[in-house]
Coordinates of C-alpha atoms in Angstrom, one line a residue:
X852 CA -71.5 -28.9 25.8
X853 CA -72.3 -30.4 29.2
X854 CA -68.8 -31.9 29.6
X855 CA -67.3 -28.4 29.5
X856 CA -69.6 -27.0 32.2
X857 CA -70.5 -29.9 34.5
X858 CA -72.0 -27.7 37.2
X859 CA -74.0 -25.6 34.9
X860 CA -77.9 -25.7 34.8
X861 CA -77.5 -26.2 31.0
X862 CA -76.1 -29.7 31.4
X863 CA -79.3 -31.1 32.8
X864 CA -81.4 -29.6 30.1
X865 CA -79.2 -30.9 27.4
X866 CA -79.6 -34.4 28.7
X867 CA -83.4 -33.9 29.1
X868 CA -83.7 -32.7 25.5
X869 CA -82.3 -36.0 24.2
X870 CA -85.7 -37.7 25.0
X871 CA -87.3 -35.4 22.4
X872 CA -84.9 -36.4 19.6
X873 CA -87.9 -37.4 17.4
X874 CA -89.6 -34.0 17.8
X875 CA -89.1 -30.4 16.8
X876 CA -90.0 -27.6 19.2
X877 CA -91.2 -24.4 17.5
X878 CA -91.6 -21.2 19.4
X879 CA -93.1 -17.9 18.0
X880 CA -92.0 -14.7 19.5
X881 CA -92.6 -11.1 18.7
X882 CA -94.4 -7.9 19.7
X883 CA -97.8 -9.0 21.1
X884 CA -97.4 -12.5 19.7
X885 CA -99.7 -14.9 21.5
X886 CA -98.3 -18.1 20.0
X887 CA -96.8 -20.6 22.4
X888 CA -94.3 -23.4 22.0
X889 CA -95.5 -26.5 20.3
X890 CA -94.0 -29.9 19.7
X891 CA -94.2 -31.2 16.1
X892 CA -93.3 -34.8 15.2
X893 CA -90.6 -35.3 12.7
X894 CA -91.5 -38.9 12.2
X895 CA -92.6 -42.1 14.0
X896 CA -95.6 -42.5 16.3
X897 CA -96.9 -40.4 19.2
X898 CA -96.6 -43.2 21.8
X899 CA -93.7 -41.7 23.8
X900 CA -95.2 -38.2 23.4
X901 CA -98.7 -39.4 24.8
X902 CA -97.0 -41.1 27.8
X903 CA -95.1 -37.9 28.6
X904 CA -98.3 -35.8 28.4
X905 CA -100.3 -38.2 30.5
X906 CA -97.7 -38.0 33.3
X907 CA -98.4 -34.3 33.7
X908 CA -95.9 -31.7 34.8
X909 CA -93.3 -32.6 37.4
X910 CA -93.5 -30.9 40.8
X911 CA -90.9 -28.1 41.1
X912 CA -87.9 -29.0 43.3
X913 CA -86.7 -26.7 45.9
X914 CA -83.2 -26.7 44.5
X915 CA -81.6 -23.8 42.8
X916 CA -82.3 -25.3 39.4
X917 CA -86.1 -24.9 39.9
X918 CA -86.2 -22.0 37.5
X919 CA -85.3 -24.2 34.6
X920 CA -88.3 -25.3 32.5
X921 CA -89.6 -25.7 29.0
X922 CA -91.3 -22.3 28.3
X923 CA -90.6 -18.7 27.7
X924 CA -92.3 -15.8 29.4
X925 CA -94.3 -13.5 27.0
X926 CA -92.9 -10.4 28.5
X927 CA -89.4 -9.3 29.3
X928 CA -88.4 -7.8 32.6
X929 CA -91.1 -9.7 34.5
X930 CA -88.7 -11.2 36.9
X931 CA -89.5 -14.8 36.1
X932 CA -88.1 -15.6 32.7
X933 CA -88.0 -19.4 32.3
X934 CA -85.7 -21.4 30.0
X935 CA -86.5 -23.3 26.9
X936 CA -84.4 -25.2 24.4
X937 CA -85.7 -24.0 21.1
X938 CA -85.1 -25.9 17.9
X939 CA -84.8 -23.6 15.0
X940 CA -84.6 -24.7 11.3
X941 CA -81.7 -22.9 9.6
X942 CA -81.8 -23.6 5.9
X943 CA -78.4 -22.2 5.4
X944 CA -76.8 -24.6 7.9
X945 CA -78.1 -27.8 6.4
X946 CA -75.1 -29.7 5.3
X947 CA -74.5 -33.2 3.9
X948 CA -75.4 -36.2 6.0
X949 CA -73.1 -36.8 8.8
X950 CA -71.8 -33.2 8.9
X951 CA -74.2 -32.0 11.7
X952 CA -72.6 -30.7 14.8
X953 CA -73.1 -31.9 18.4
X954 CA -76.2 -29.6 18.8
X955 CA -77.9 -30.7 15.6
X956 CA -79.4 -33.7 14.0
X957 CA -78.9 -34.9 10.4
X958 CA -81.7 -32.6 9.1
X959 CA -79.7 -29.5 10.1
X960 CA -81.9 -28.5 13.1
X961 CA -80.0 -26.3 15.5
X962 CA -80.7 -26.2 19.2
X963 CA -80.6 -22.6 20.4
X964 CA -80.6 -21.9 24.1
X965 CA -83.1 -19.4 25.4
X966 CA -82.6 -17.0 28.3
X967 CA -82.7 -18.2 31.9
X968 CA -82.9 -16.2 35.1
X969 CA -79.7 -16.6 37.0
X970 CA -79.7 -17.9 40.6
X971 CA -77.6 -15.6 42.8
X972 CA -74.9 -18.2 43.5
X973 CA -74.3 -19.1 39.9
X974 CA -73.0 -15.8 38.6
X975 CA -69.4 -15.4 39.7
X976 CA -66.6 -13.3 38.3
X977 CA -64.2 -15.2 36.0
X978 CA -60.5 -14.4 35.4
X979 CA -59.6 -12.0 32.7
X980 CA -58.3 -13.2 29.3
X981 CA -54.8 -11.9 30.0
X982 CA -54.7 -13.9 33.2
X983 CA -54.9 -17.3 31.6
X984 CA -52.7 -19.1 29.1
X985 CA -53.5 -18.6 25.4
X986 CA -54.5 -22.3 25.1
X987 CA -57.2 -21.9 27.7
X988 CA -58.8 -18.7 26.4
X989 CA -61.3 -20.4 24.1
X990 CA -62.7 -22.4 27.0
X991 CA -62.7 -19.3 29.2
X992 CA -64.5 -17.5 26.3
X993 CA -67.2 -20.2 26.3
X994 CA -67.7 -19.8 30.1
X995 CA -68.0 -16.1 29.8
X996 CA -70.6 -16.5 27.0
X997 CA -72.5 -18.9 29.3
X998 CA -72.6 -16.2 32.0
X999 CA -73.9 -13.6 29.5
X1000 CA -76.8 -15.9 28.6
X1001 CA -78.4 -15.2 32.0
X1002 CA -81.1 -12.5 32.2
X1003 CA -82.0 -10.1 35.0
X1004 CA -85.0 -8.1 36.0
X1005 CA -84.1 -4.4 35.3
X1006 CA -87.4 -3.1 36.4
X1007 CA -86.0 -3.3 40.0
X1008 CA -82.7 -1.4 40.2
X1009 CA -81.9 -2.8 43.6
X1010 CA -82.3 -6.5 42.6
X1011 CA -79.2 -8.6 41.8
X1012 CA -76.9 -5.6 41.7
X1013 CA -73.7 -7.6 42.1
X1014 CA -74.7 -10.2 39.4
X1015 CA -75.7 -7.5 36.9
X1016 CA -72.3 -5.8 37.4
X1017 CA -70.5 -9.1 36.9
X1018 CA -72.4 -9.7 33.6
X1019 CA -71.7 -6.1 32.5
X1020 CA -68.0 -6.5 33.1
X1021 CA -68.0 -9.9 31.4
X1022 CA -69.7 -8.4 28.3
X1023 CA -67.2 -5.6 28.3
X1024 CA -64.3 -8.1 28.3
X1025 CA -65.9 -10.1 25.4
X1026 CA -66.2 -6.9 23.4
X1027 CA -62.5 -6.1 24.0
X1028 CA -61.4 -9.7 23.1
X1029 CA -63.4 -9.7 19.9
X1030 CA -62.2 -6.3 18.9
X1031 CA -58.5 -7.0 19.7
X1032 CA -58.3 -9.8 17.2
X1033 CA -55.4 -11.3 19.2
X1034 CA -56.6 -14.8 18.4
X1035 CA -58.9 -16.4 15.9
X1036 CA -62.2 -17.5 17.4
X1037 CA -63.0 -21.1 16.8
X1038 CA -66.0 -22.0 14.8
X1039 CA -67.9 -23.7 17.6
X1040 CA -67.2 -20.6 19.8
X1041 CA -68.5 -18.3 17.1
X1042 CA -71.8 -20.3 17.1
X1043 CA -72.1 -20.0 20.9
X1044 CA -71.4 -16.3 20.7
X1045 CA -74.1 -15.8 18.1
X1046 CA -76.5 -17.8 20.4
X1047 CA -75.6 -15.6 23.3
X1048 CA -76.3 -12.5 21.2
X1049 CA -79.7 -14.0 20.1
X1050 CA -80.6 -14.8 23.7
X1051 CA -80.1 -11.2 24.8
X1052 CA -81.4 -9.1 22.0
X1053 CA -84.2 -11.2 20.5
X1054 CA -87.1 -10.7 22.9
X1055 CA -90.6 -9.5 23.2
X1056 CA -90.7 -5.8 22.8
X1057 CA -92.9 -3.7 25.1
X1058 CA -96.0 -2.1 23.7
X1059 CA -95.8 1.5 22.4
X1060 CA -97.5 4.3 24.2
X1061 CA -100.7 4.2 22.1
X1062 CA -100.9 0.4 22.5
X1063 CA -100.4 0.5 26.3
X1064 CA -102.8 3.4 27.0
X1065 CA -105.3 2.6 24.3
X1066 CA -105.2 6.1 22.8
X1067 CA -103.9 7.5 19.6
X1068 CA -100.9 9.9 19.9
X1069 CA -101.8 13.0 17.9
X1070 CA -98.3 14.4 17.4
X1071 CA -95.8 11.6 17.0
X1072 CA -92.9 14.0 17.0
X1073 CA -93.7 15.1 20.6
X1074 CA -94.0 11.5 21.8
X1075 CA -91.5 10.8 24.6
X1076 CA -88.9 8.3 23.5
X1077 CA -88.9 5.0 25.3
X1078 CA -85.8 4.1 27.4
X1079 CA -84.9 0.4 27.5
X1080 CA -84.1 -0.5 31.2
X1081 CA -81.7 -3.2 30.3
X1082 CA -79.7 -1.0 27.9
X1083 CA -76.4 -1.1 29.9
X1084 CA -76.2 -4.8 29.0
X1085 CA -77.9 -4.6 25.6
X1086 CA -75.5 -2.0 24.4
X1087 CA -72.5 -4.3 25.1
X1088 CA -74.2 -7.2 23.4
X1089 CA -74.7 -5.1 20.3
X1090 CA -71.1 -4.1 20.5
X1091 CA -70.1 -7.8 20.5
X1092 CA -72.0 -8.6 17.3
X1093 CA -70.9 -5.4 15.7
X1094 CA -67.2 -6.0 16.4
X1095 CA -67.7 -9.6 15.2
X1096 CA -69.1 -8.5 11.9
X1097 CA -66.6 -5.8 11.1
X1098 CA -63.6 -7.8 12.4
X1099 CA -61.0 -8.7 9.8
X1100 CA -60.6 -12.1 11.5
X1101 CA -64.2 -13.0 10.7
X1102 CA -64.5 -15.5 7.9
X1103 CA -67.7 -14.7 5.9
X1104 CA -68.0 -18.3 4.7
X1105 CA -68.1 -19.5 8.4
X1106 CA -70.0 -16.5 9.8
X1107 CA -72.8 -16.7 7.3
X1108 CA -73.9 -20.1 8.7
X1109 CA -74.7 -18.4 12.0
X1110 CA -75.6 -14.9 10.9
X1111 CA -78.1 -16.5 8.6
X1112 CA -81.5 -15.4 7.2
X1113 CA -83.3 -16.2 10.4
X1114 CA -80.9 -14.1 12.4
X1115 CA -81.1 -11.2 9.9
X1116 CA -84.9 -11.3 9.9
X1117 CA -85.1 -11.2 13.7
X1118 CA -82.6 -8.4 13.6
X1119 CA -84.8 -6.4 11.3
X1120 CA -87.7 -6.9 13.6
X1121 CA -85.8 -5.0 16.3
X1122 CA -86.3 -1.8 14.2
X1123 CA -89.7 -1.9 15.9
X1124 CA -88.0 -1.0 19.2
X1125 CA -89.2 2.3 20.7
X1126 CA -85.6 3.0 22.0
X1127 CA -83.8 5.2 19.4
X1128 CA -80.4 4.0 20.7
X1129 CA -81.2 0.4 20.0
X1130 CA -82.4 1.3 16.5
X1131 CA -79.2 3.1 15.7
X1132 CA -77.2 0.0 16.7
X1133 CA -79.4 -2.3 14.7
X1134 CA -79.1 0.1 11.7
X1135 CA -75.3 0.0 11.9
X1136 CA -75.2 -3.8 12.2
X1137 CA -77.6 -4.5 9.4
X1138 CA -75.7 -2.2 7.1
X1139 CA -72.4 -3.9 7.9
X1140 CA -74.0 -7.3 7.3
X1141 CA -75.3 -6.1 4.0
X1142 CA -71.9 -4.8 2.9
X1143 CA -69.9 -7.8 4.1
X1144 CA -72.3 -10.7 3.2
X1145 CA -73.3 -10.4 -0.4
X1146 CA -75.4 -13.6 -0.2
X1147 CA -77.8 -11.7 2.2
X1148 CA -78.3 -8.7 0.0
X1149 CA -81.4 -9.7 -1.9
X1150 CA -82.9 -11.1 1.2
X1151 CA -82.4 -8.0 3.2
X1152 CA -83.9 -5.8 0.5
X1153 CA -87.0 -8.0 0.3
X1154 CA -87.3 -8.1 4.0
X1155 CA -87.2 -4.3 4.2
X1156 CA -89.7 -4.0 1.4
X1157 CA -92.1 -6.2 3.4
X1158 CA -91.7 -4.0 6.4
X1159 CA -92.6 -1.0 4.3
X1160 CA -95.6 -2.7 2.8
X1161 CA -96.9 -3.6 6.3
X1162 CA -96.3 0.0 7.5
X1163 CA -98.0 1.7 4.5
X1164 CA -101.0 -0.6 4.0
X1165 CA -101.7 -2.2 7.4
X1166 CA -100.3 -0.6 10.6
X1167 CA -99.4 3.0 9.7
X1168 CA -97.0 3.0 12.7
X1169 CA -93.4 1.9 12.8
X1170 CA -90.6 3.7 14.8
X1171 CA -87.8 2.4 12.6
X1172 CA -88.7 3.6 9.1
X1173 CA -86.2 6.4 9.2
X1174 CA -83.3 4.1 10.1
X1175 CA -84.3 1.6 7.4
X1176 CA -84.4 4.4 4.8
X1177 CA -80.9 5.5 5.9
X1178 CA -79.7 2.0 5.1
X1179 CA -81.4 2.1 1.8
X1180 CA -79.9 5.5 1.0
X1181 CA -76.4 3.9 1.2
X1182 CA -77.6 0.9 -0.8
X1183 CA -79.1 3.0 -3.6
X1184 CA -75.9 5.1 -3.7
X1185 CA -74.0 1.9 -4.6
X1186 CA -76.3 0.7 -7.4
X1187 CA -74.5 -0.1 -10.6
X1188 CA -75.6 1.5 -13.9
X1189 CA -77.6 0.8 -15.9
X1190 CA -80.0 0.3 -13.1
X1191 CA -81.8 -3.0 -12.8
X1192 CA -85.5 -3.2 -13.4
X1193 CA -86.1 -4.6 -9.9
X1194 CA -84.6 -1.5 -8.4
X1195 CA -86.9 0.7 -10.5
X1196 CA -89.9 -1.3 -9.3
X1197 CA -88.7 -0.8 -5.7
X1198 CA -88.9 2.9 -6.3
X1199 CA -92.4 2.8 -7.8
X1200 CA -93.9 0.1 -5.5
X1201 CA -92.2 0.9 -2.2
X1202 CA -90.6 4.3 -1.9
X1203 CA -93.2 6.4 -3.6
X1204 CA -96.1 4.9 -1.6
X1205 CA -94.2 5.9 1.6
X1206 CA -95.5 9.4 1.0
X1207 CA -99.0 8.2 1.9
X1208 CA -98.8 7.8 5.8
X1209 CA -99.6 10.8 8.1
X1210 CA -96.3 10.3 10.0
X1211 CA -94.2 11.1 6.9
X1212 CA -92.6 14.0 8.8
X1213 CA -90.7 11.5 11.0
X1214 CA -88.7 10.1 8.1
X1215 CA -89.2 12.5 5.2
X1216 CA -85.5 13.6 5.1
X1217 CA -84.3 10.1 4.6
X1218 CA -87.1 9.3 2.1
X1219 CA -86.3 12.4 0.1
X1220 CA -82.6 11.5 -0.1
X1221 CA -83.5 8.0 -1.4
X1222 CA -85.8 9.4 -4.0
X1223 CA -83.2 12.0 -5.2
X1224 CA -80.6 9.3 -5.4
X1225 CA -82.7 7.4 -7.8
X1226 CA -83.2 10.4 -10.1
X1227 CA -79.5 11.2 -10.0
X1228 CA -78.7 7.7 -11.0
X1229 CA -81.2 7.6 -13.8
X1230 CA -82.6 11.0 -14.9
X1231 CA -85.4 9.3 -16.8
X1232 CA -87.0 8.4 -13.5
X1233 CA -87.8 12.1 -12.8
X1234 CA -91.1 12.0 -14.6
X1235 CA -92.1 8.9 -12.6
X1236 CA -91.1 10.4 -9.3
X1237 CA -93.0 13.7 -9.9
X1238 CA -96.1 12.0 -11.1
X1239 CA -95.9 9.8 -8.0
X1240 CA -95.7 12.8 -5.8
X1241 CA -98.8 14.3 -7.5
X1242 CA -100.6 11.0 -7.0
X1243 CA -100.1 11.2 -3.2
X1244 CA -100.4 14.9 -2.9
X1245 CA -102.3 15.8 0.3
X1246 CA -105.6 17.5 0.1
X1247 CA -106.3 18.7 3.7
X1248 CA -103.0 18.3 5.4
X1249 CA -101.1 21.6 5.0
X1250 CA -98.0 20.5 6.8
X1251 CA -97.6 17.6 4.4
X1252 CA -98.1 20.0 1.5
X1253 CA -95.1 22.0 2.7
X1254 CA -93.1 18.8 3.0
X1255 CA -94.0 17.8 -0.6
X1256 CA -93.1 21.1 -2.0
X1257 CA -89.7 20.9 -0.4
X1258 CA -89.1 17.5 -1.9
X1259 CA -90.4 18.6 -5.2
X1260 CA -87.8 21.3 -5.3
X1261 CA -85.0 18.8 -4.6
X1262 CA -86.2 16.5 -7.4
X1263 CA -86.6 19.4 -9.9
X1264 CA -83.0 20.4 -9.2
X1265 CA -81.8 17.2 -10.8
X1266 CA -84.4 16.9 -13.5
X1267 CA -83.4 17.2 -17.2
X1268 CA -85.4 19.5 -19.6
X1269 CA -86.9 16.5 -21.5
X1270 CA -88.3 14.9 -18.4
X1271 CA -89.6 18.2 -17.1
X1272 CA -91.6 18.7 -20.3
X1273 CA -93.3 15.4 -19.8
X1274 CA -94.9 16.3 -16.5
X1275 CA -94.9 20.1 -16.4
X1276 CA -98.7 20.5 -17.1
X1277 CA -100.0 18.5 -14.2
X1278 CA -97.2 19.7 -12.1
X1279 CA -97.9 23.4 -12.4
X1280 CA -101.6 22.9 -12.1
X1281 CA -100.9 21.6 -8.7
X1282 CA -98.5 24.4 -8.0
X1283 CA -101.2 26.9 -9.0
X1284 CA -103.5 25.4 -6.4
X1285 CA -100.8 25.7 -3.8
X1286 CA -100.2 29.4 -4.7
X1287 CA -103.9 30.1 -3.9
X1288 CA -103.9 28.1 -0.7
X1289 CA -105.4 30.0 2.2
X1290 CA -102.7 28.5 4.4
X1291 CA -99.9 31.1 4.0
X1292 CA -97.0 28.6 4.6
X1293 CA -98.2 26.5 1.7
X1294 CA -98.5 29.5 -0.6
X1295 CA -95.2 30.9 0.6
X1296 CA -93.3 27.6 0.0
X1297 CA -94.7 27.4 -3.5
X1298 CA -93.6 30.9 -4.3
X1299 CA -90.1 30.1 -2.9
X1300 CA -89.6 27.7 -5.9
X1301 CA -88.8 30.8 -7.9
X1302 CA -85.8 31.4 -5.7
X1303 CA -84.1 28.4 -7.2
X1304 CA -82.0 29.2 -10.3
X1305 CA -82.2 25.7 -11.8
X1306 CA -86.0 25.7 -11.5
X1307 CA -86.2 29.2 -13.0
X1308 CA -84.1 28.0 -15.9
X1309 CA -86.5 25.1 -16.6
X1310 CA -89.5 27.4 -16.4
X1311 CA -87.9 30.0 -18.7
X1312 CA -87.4 27.3 -21.3
X1313 CA -91.0 26.3 -21.2
X1314 CA -92.6 29.7 -20.2
X1315 CA -95.1 29.5 -23.1
X1316 CA -96.8 26.6 -21.3
X1317 CA -96.1 27.3 -17.7
X1318 CA -97.2 31.0 -17.5
X1319 CA -100.7 30.5 -18.9
X1320 CA -101.3 27.8 -16.3
X1321 CA -100.3 29.9 -13.3
X1322 CA -101.1 33.4 -14.4
X1323 CA -104.6 33.3 -13.0
X1324 CA -103.3 32.1 -9.6
X1325 CA -101.0 35.2 -9.5
X1326 CA -103.8 37.6 -10.2
X1327 CA -106.1 36.0 -7.5
X1328 CA -103.3 36.3 -4.9
X1329 CA -102.8 39.9 -5.7
X1330 CA -106.5 40.7 -5.6
X1331 CA -107.8 38.6 -2.8
X1332 CA -105.1 36.8 -0.6
X1333 CA -105.4 37.8 3.0
X1334 CA -101.6 37.6 3.8
X1335 CA -99.5 40.7 2.9
X1336 CA -96.3 38.6 2.7
X1337 CA -97.9 36.4 0.0
X1338 CA -99.2 39.5 -1.7
X1339 CA -95.6 40.9 -2.0
X1340 CA -94.0 37.6 -3.0
X1341 CA -96.6 37.1 -5.8
X1342 CA -95.9 40.6 -7.2
X1343 CA -92.2 39.8 -7.3
X1344 CA -92.7 36.5 -9.2
X1345 CA -95.2 38.1 -11.5
X1346 CA -92.6 40.9 -12.3
X1347 CA -90.0 38.2 -13.0
X1348 CA -92.3 36.7 -15.8
X1349 CA -92.9 40.2 -17.1
X1350 CA -89.2 40.8 -17.5
X1351 CA -88.8 37.3 -19.0
X1352 CA -91.2 37.8 -21.9
X1353 CA -93.3 41.0 -22.2
X1354 CA -95.2 39.8 -25.2
X1355 CA -96.2 36.5 -23.6
X1356 CA -97.1 38.3 -20.3
X1357 CA -99.4 40.8 -22.2
X1358 CA -101.1 37.9 -24.0
X1359 CA -101.7 36.0 -20.8
X1360 CA -103.1 39.2 -19.1
X1361 CA -105.4 39.8 -22.1
X1362 CA -106.7 36.2 -21.9
X1363 CA -107.2 36.6 -18.2
X1364 CA -109.2 39.8 -18.6
X1365 CA -111.3 38.2 -21.4
X1366 CA -112.0 35.2 -19.1
X1367 CA -113.0 37.5 -16.3
X1368 CA -115.3 39.5 -18.6
X1369 CA -117.0 36.3 -19.7
X1370 CA -117.3 35.1 -16.1
X1371 CA -118.9 38.5 -15.2
X1372 CA -121.2 38.2 -18.1
X1373 CA -122.3 34.7 -17.1
X1374 CA -122.9 35.9 -13.5
X1375 CA -125.0 38.8 -14.7
X1376 CA -127.1 36.4 -16.9
X1377 CA -127.5 34.2 -13.9
X1378 CA -128.7 37.1 -11.7
X1379 CA -131.0 38.3 -14.5
X1380 CA -132.5 34.8 -14.8
X1381 CA -133.1 34.5 -11.1
X1382 CA -134.7 38.0 -11.0
X1383 CA -137.1 37.0 -13.8
X1384 CA -138.0 33.8 -12.0
X1385 CA -138.7 35.8 -8.8
X1386 CA -141.0 38.3 -10.7
X1387 CA -142.8 35.4 -12.4
X1388 CA -143.4 33.8 -9.0
X1389 CA -144.8 37.0 -7.5
X1390 CA -147.2 37.4 -10.5
X1391 CA -148.4 33.8 -10.1
X1392 CA -149.0 34.4 -6.4
X1393 CA -151.1 37.5 -7.1
X1394 CA -153.1 35.7 -9.8
X1395 CA -153.9 32.8 -7.4

């Protein structure tokens, strides 16, 4: 690589890296990750390593290359991002002995360049692709990729304005070149392009509002969205990888060696970004990768499952759950029938527990779509889904109850009579509790279930079991509920059952009156007992 760019600050680092040929440098990055780079021996003794450590760090030179070092800043946008040559193990790129490229050893270890802050006199505008011969465009492409590896401080809008604009224009030209498909991109150029993308988008994400302020945000829906200051460049970088993935010229057999599991996993980590624009781009790219690279499909599903597990059982916060569920909705829609057992387990173990977090309102529409897709694919899953909803039914959160009732209606619309009969007893016991809720929105949403013709049809077929369960709830609403709208809706639903089956209605009313009479009798006996106890206590006091 150094012979292509003799004046580049990269060339000195490539030569320097050769002295570490017996070591592997691992670097951990992520939100709030405190790990630092470490050198791990791949074999041999530590003699050379100890000598290097004893020498101590070299004094920084005053030249323009003084920003180049072996470390990465833990935060982006700090203005002093140093450079590191990171060695990453890519299992999918390990080939037979002797097949390693110029940036790898025989074990398949790939050297990935990390971002470097650009000195002012290094960034210069390059000619456009149409201005050079076709034979020179690949070399020009590499030079443009090198320029795009430089990073800038976007916290100061007045700093490096010219250089930022040059990089933006260069990225725009790369997007147009990849999208045009005028020439096939060579394999080594594809690798450098993916490295450039990784350098720009894989970074430490800033802390969210509740992390930076140390306070819990009560209403997550009203939280102000974060705006990524480097978005003018990031958007173009995302466009590059998106055009690369969807391009007809991209050979999946070649591209999968660079868009490997490590790349995909880091891409999924970017769903943790607070900027909704970035999450939308990541969603589109991940979905395209899933559709185009079949070898990645099981890995992507498992990675998404692990993100959900961590969200439900550990953190309780993740801004990208909605976007991940949108990807899953498309994936579920393409499941072949009969459905595999692993997909059914995904429903039970992953999707249904997503009803547990308090922030369900942020992603409920996408979750409900995924759940309904499962039931439409396999109607026998309706009983499992309804019982799962009842398991996580909220007790004190009225807003979540309204959400659950809405999802319940969507599931019941695609439920077959046989599955409805399996779960109707616990289901309508819960609906009866919702009918008597003092929160009028919960009671109103429960009564609105009777506006759905499909649900009315299921209830009518099983009215002998359903009406005795909910009849008492109707009577309590008519007699004691404080809200007049609930009072009127209850009368209308009660009248519907009366018209449906007069004999059954009279029987339920008689049973209710008998139950009330017994309850009144028990209450009178209780009062009589307490009265006798009070009289006995007075007589005892007089006697003493």
